[in-house]
Amino acid sequence: MEELENLRLKISEITFEILRLVKKRLELAREIGKIKSLKGIPIRNENAEMRILYQVQKVCEDLEIYPELGEELTKLLIKYSVKIQEENE
């Protein structure tokens, strides 16, 4: 049972690290939003979004993880990046 708890603790630690990285990503998205606002650039950039989704698919293949997981996660990250940029317009 101790082994199971240790593994769960490691999963929790990794989850918290992922959240810290998401926070950093959102901070960068906020900065990008400020620049876009100053320059009159639209928040959404479908070419950039498609490019990152394509890159994520390749990384998922290299890491041997489910590509749909990478795609869903990336779309969620994009959604909240857009949201934070819209809030700061």
Short mmCIF file of N, CA and C in Angstrom, two decimals:
data_model
loop_
_atom_site.label_atom_id
_atom_site.label_comp_id
_atom_site.label_asym_id
_atom_site.label_seq_id
_atom_site.Cartn_x
_atom_site.Cartn_y
_atom_site.Cartn_z
N MET A 1 0.82 -1.20 0.00
CA MET A 1 0.00 0.00 0.00
C MET A 1 0.87 1.26 0.00
N GLU A 2 2.00 1.20 0.67
CA GLU A 2 2.91 2.35 0.72
C GLU A 2 3.43 2.70 -0.67
N GLU A 3 3.69 1.69 -1.48
CA GLU A 3 4.15 1.92 -2.85
C GLU A 3 3.09 2.67 -3.66
N LEU A 4 1.84 2.27 -3.49
CA LEU A 4 0.73 2.93 -4.18
C LEU A 4 0.63 4.39 -3.76
N GLU A 5 0.75 4.66 -2.48
CA GLU A 5 0.68 6.03 -1.99
C GLU A 5 1.85 6.87 -2.50
N ASN A 6 3.02 6.29 -2.57
CA ASN A 6 4.19 6.99 -3.12
C ASN A 6 3.98 7.36 -4.58
N LEU A 7 3.42 6.43 -5.33
CA LEU A 7 3.14 6.70 -6.74
C LEU A 7 2.09 7.80 -6.89
N ARG A 8 1.06 7.77 -6.04
CA ARG A 8 0.03 8.81 -6.08
C ARG A 8 0.62 10.17 -5.71
N LEU A 9 1.53 10.18 -4.76
CA LEU A 9 2.20 11.42 -4.37
C LEU A 9 3.01 11.98 -5.54
N LYS A 10 3.70 11.12 -6.25
CA LYS A 10 4.46 11.55 -7.43
C LYS A 10 3.54 12.12 -8.50
N ILE A 11 2.40 11.49 -8.70
CA ILE A 11 1.43 11.99 -9.68
C ILE A 11 0.94 13.38 -9.26
N SER A 12 0.66 13.54 -7.98
CA SER A 12 0.23 14.85 -7.48
C SER A 12 1.30 15.91 -7.71
N GLU A 13 2.53 15.58 -7.42
CA GLU A 13 3.63 16.53 -7.61
C GLU A 13 3.75 16.93 -9.08
N ILE A 14 3.64 15.98 -9.97
CA ILE A 14 3.71 16.26 -11.40
C ILE A 14 2.53 17.14 -11.82
N THR A 15 1.34 16.84 -11.30
CA THR A 15 0.16 17.65 -11.61
C THR A 15 0.37 19.10 -11.18
N PHE A 16 0.92 19.30 -9.99
CA PHE A 16 1.16 20.66 -9.49
C PHE A 16 2.22 21.37 -10.33
N GLU A 17 3.21 20.62 -10.80
CA GLU A 17 4.23 21.22 -11.68
C GLU A 17 3.62 21.62 -13.01
N ILE A 18 2.74 20.79 -13.54
CA ILE A 18 2.03 21.13 -14.78
C ILE A 18 1.26 22.43 -14.58
N LEU A 19 0.59 22.57 -13.44
CA LEU A 19 -0.18 23.79 -13.17
C LEU A 19 0.73 25.02 -13.07
N ARG A 20 1.90 24.86 -12.48
CA ARG A 20 2.86 25.98 -12.43
C ARG A 20 3.30 26.37 -13.84
N LEU A 21 3.49 25.40 -14.70
CA LEU A 21 3.86 25.68 -16.09
C LEU A 21 2.70 26.34 -16.84
N VAL A 22 1.48 25.92 -16.55
CA VAL A 22 0.31 26.56 -17.16
C VAL A 22 0.25 28.02 -16.74
N LYS A 23 0.53 28.31 -15.48
CA LYS A 23 0.55 29.69 -15.01
C LYS A 23 1.57 30.51 -15.80
N LYS A 24 2.76 29.98 -16.00
CA LYS A 24 3.79 30.67 -16.78
C LYS A 24 3.31 30.91 -18.21
N ARG A 25 2.65 29.90 -18.78
CA ARG A 25 2.15 30.03 -20.14
C ARG A 25 1.10 31.14 -20.23
N LEU A 26 0.21 31.19 -19.24
CA LEU A 26 -0.80 32.23 -19.23
C LEU A 26 -0.20 33.62 -19.05
N GLU A 27 0.85 33.72 -18.26
CA GLU A 27 1.54 35.00 -18.10
C GLU A 27 2.13 35.46 -19.43
N LEU A 28 2.72 34.52 -20.17
CA LEU A 28 3.26 34.85 -21.49
C LEU A 28 2.14 35.25 -22.44
N ALA A 29 1.02 34.52 -22.38
CA ALA A 29 -0.12 34.86 -23.24
C ALA A 29 -0.64 36.25 -22.93
N ARG A 30 -0.65 36.63 -21.65
CA ARG A 30 -1.08 37.97 -21.26
C ARG A 30 -0.16 39.03 -21.88
N GLU A 31 1.14 38.78 -21.82
CA GLU A 31 2.11 39.72 -22.41
C GLU A 31 1.91 39.82 -23.92
N ILE A 32 1.70 38.68 -24.56
CA ILE A 32 1.44 38.68 -26.00
C ILE A 32 0.19 39.49 -26.30
N GLY A 33 -0.83 39.32 -25.47
CA GLY A 33 -2.07 40.07 -25.64
C GLY A 33 -1.87 41.57 -25.54
N LYS A 34 -1.02 41.99 -24.62
CA LYS A 34 -0.72 43.42 -24.49
C LYS A 34 -0.07 43.96 -25.76
N ILE A 35 0.87 43.21 -26.28
CA ILE A 35 1.56 43.62 -27.51
C ILE A 35 0.57 43.67 -28.67
N LYS A 36 -0.26 42.65 -28.78
CA LYS A 36 -1.26 42.63 -29.85
C LYS A 36 -2.19 43.83 -29.75
N SER A 37 -2.60 44.14 -28.54
CA SER A 37 -3.51 45.27 -28.33
C SER A 37 -2.85 46.59 -28.75
N LEU A 38 -1.61 46.78 -28.37
CA LEU A 38 -0.89 48.00 -28.73
C LEU A 38 -0.70 48.14 -30.24
N LYS A 39 -0.51 47.01 -30.91
CA LYS A 39 -0.24 47.02 -32.35
C LYS A 39 -1.49 46.81 -33.20
N GLY A 40 -2.63 46.64 -32.54
CA GLY A 40 -3.88 46.44 -33.28
C GLY A 40 -3.97 45.10 -33.99
N ILE A 41 -3.32 44.10 -33.44
CA ILE A 41 -3.30 42.76 -34.02
C ILE A 41 -4.44 41.95 -33.39
N PRO A 42 -5.20 41.20 -34.19
CA PRO A 42 -6.27 40.38 -33.62
C PRO A 42 -5.73 39.34 -32.63
N ILE A 43 -6.55 39.02 -31.65
CA ILE A 43 -6.13 38.04 -30.64
C ILE A 43 -5.95 36.67 -31.25
N ARG A 44 -6.92 36.23 -32.03
CA ARG A 44 -6.84 34.89 -32.62
C ARG A 44 -5.93 34.90 -33.84
N ASN A 45 -5.10 33.87 -33.93
CA ASN A 45 -4.23 33.68 -35.07
C ASN A 45 -4.32 32.19 -35.44
N GLU A 46 -5.21 31.89 -36.36
CA GLU A 46 -5.47 30.49 -36.70
C GLU A 46 -4.23 29.79 -37.24
N ASN A 47 -3.39 30.51 -37.97
CA ASN A 47 -2.17 29.89 -38.49
C ASN A 47 -1.25 29.47 -37.35
N ALA A 48 -1.08 30.32 -36.35
CA ALA A 48 -0.24 29.98 -35.20
C ALA A 48 -0.84 28.81 -34.42
N GLU A 49 -2.17 28.83 -34.27
CA GLU A 49 -2.84 27.74 -33.55
C GLU A 49 -2.67 26.42 -34.28
N MET A 50 -2.85 26.43 -35.59
CA MET A 50 -2.70 25.20 -36.36
C MET A 50 -1.25 24.71 -36.34
N ARG A 51 -0.31 25.65 -36.38
CA ARG A 51 1.10 25.29 -36.34
C ARG A 51 1.45 24.58 -35.02
N ILE A 52 0.97 25.14 -33.89
CA ILE A 52 1.29 24.50 -32.61
C ILE A 52 0.59 23.15 -32.49
N LEU A 53 -0.63 23.04 -33.00
CA LEU A 53 -1.32 21.75 -32.95
C LEU A 53 -0.58 20.69 -33.77
N TYR A 54 -0.04 21.09 -34.90
CA TYR A 54 0.74 20.17 -35.73
C TYR A 54 2.01 19.75 -34.98
N GLN A 55 2.68 20.72 -34.38
CA GLN A 55 3.90 20.43 -33.63
C GLN A 55 3.62 19.51 -32.44
N VAL A 56 2.51 19.75 -31.76
CA VAL A 56 2.13 18.92 -30.62
C VAL A 56 1.89 17.48 -31.07
N GLN A 57 1.25 17.32 -32.21
CA GLN A 57 1.02 15.97 -32.73
C GLN A 57 2.35 15.24 -32.93
N LYS A 58 3.32 15.93 -33.50
CA LYS A 58 4.64 15.31 -33.73
C LYS A 58 5.32 14.97 -32.41
N VAL A 59 5.24 15.87 -31.43
CA VAL A 59 5.85 15.61 -30.13
C VAL A 59 5.18 14.41 -29.46
N CYS A 60 3.85 14.33 -29.57
CA CYS A 60 3.13 13.19 -29.00
C CYS A 60 3.60 11.88 -29.63
N GLU A 61 3.79 11.90 -30.93
CA GLU A 61 4.28 10.70 -31.61
C GLU A 61 5.67 10.33 -31.09
N ASP A 62 6.54 11.34 -30.95
CA ASP A 62 7.89 11.09 -30.44
C ASP A 62 7.88 10.55 -29.01
N LEU A 63 6.96 11.08 -28.20
CA LEU A 63 6.88 10.68 -26.79
C LEU A 63 6.04 9.42 -26.59
N GLU A 64 5.41 8.97 -27.67
CA GLU A 64 4.55 7.80 -27.64
C GLU A 64 3.40 7.96 -26.63
N ILE A 65 2.74 9.13 -26.72
CA ILE A 65 1.54 9.35 -25.93
C ILE A 65 0.38 9.62 -26.89
N TYR A 66 -0.82 9.51 -26.39
CA TYR A 66 -1.99 9.66 -27.24
C TYR A 66 -2.01 11.03 -27.91
N PRO A 67 -2.03 11.08 -29.25
CA PRO A 67 -2.08 12.37 -29.93
C PRO A 67 -3.33 13.16 -29.59
N GLU A 68 -4.45 12.46 -29.35
CA GLU A 68 -5.68 13.18 -29.01
C GLU A 68 -5.55 13.87 -27.65
N LEU A 69 -4.75 13.31 -26.75
CA LEU A 69 -4.50 13.97 -25.46
C LEU A 69 -3.76 15.28 -25.69
N GLY A 70 -2.73 15.23 -26.51
CA GLY A 70 -1.98 16.44 -26.83
C GLY A 70 -2.84 17.48 -27.50
N GLU A 71 -3.68 17.04 -28.42
CA GLU A 71 -4.55 17.98 -29.14
C GLU A 71 -5.56 18.62 -28.19
N GLU A 72 -6.22 17.80 -27.37
CA GLU A 72 -7.22 18.34 -26.45
C GLU A 72 -6.58 19.29 -25.45
N LEU A 73 -5.44 18.90 -24.92
CA LEU A 73 -4.75 19.74 -23.95
C LEU A 73 -4.33 21.07 -24.58
N THR A 74 -3.80 21.01 -25.79
CA THR A 74 -3.38 22.22 -26.48
C THR A 74 -4.55 23.13 -26.79
N LYS A 75 -5.66 22.56 -27.22
CA LYS A 75 -6.84 23.37 -27.49
C LYS A 75 -7.34 24.05 -26.22
N LEU A 76 -7.27 23.36 -25.11
CA LEU A 76 -7.67 23.95 -23.83
C LEU A 76 -6.73 25.09 -23.44
N LEU A 77 -5.44 24.88 -23.64
CA LEU A 77 -4.46 25.93 -23.35
C LEU A 77 -4.69 27.15 -24.25
N ILE A 78 -4.97 26.92 -25.51
CA ILE A 78 -5.26 28.01 -26.44
C ILE A 78 -6.50 28.76 -25.99
N LYS A 79 -7.54 28.02 -25.62
CA LYS A 79 -8.80 28.63 -25.18
C LYS A 79 -8.55 29.61 -24.03
N TYR A 80 -7.76 29.20 -23.05
CA TYR A 80 -7.52 30.07 -21.90
C TYR A 80 -6.50 31.16 -22.20
N SER A 81 -5.63 30.94 -23.15
CA SER A 81 -4.74 32.01 -23.60
C SER A 81 -5.54 33.12 -24.26
N VAL A 82 -6.49 32.72 -25.10
CA VAL A 82 -7.36 33.69 -25.75
C VAL A 82 -8.19 34.43 -24.70
N LYS A 83 -8.72 33.68 -23.76
CA LYS A 83 -9.55 34.28 -22.70
C LYS A 83 -8.77 35.33 -21.92
N ILE A 84 -7.56 35.03 -21.53
CA ILE A 84 -6.77 35.98 -20.74
C ILE A 84 -6.41 37.21 -21.58
N GLN A 85 -6.21 37.01 -22.87
CA GLN A 85 -5.92 38.15 -23.74
C GLN A 85 -7.15 39.03 -23.91
N GLU A 86 -8.32 38.41 -24.02
CA GLU A 86 -9.56 39.17 -24.17
C GLU A 86 -9.87 39.97 -22.90
N GLU A 87 -9.56 39.40 -21.76
CA GLU A 87 -9.80 40.08 -20.49
C GLU A 87 -8.93 41.32 -20.33
N ASN A 88 -7.82 41.32 -21.00
CA ASN A 88 -6.86 42.42 -20.85
C ASN A 88 -6.88 43.41 -22.00
N GLU A 89 -7.91 43.33 -22.84
CA GLU A 89 -8.00 44.26 -23.97
C GLU A 89 -8.38 45.64 -23.48
#
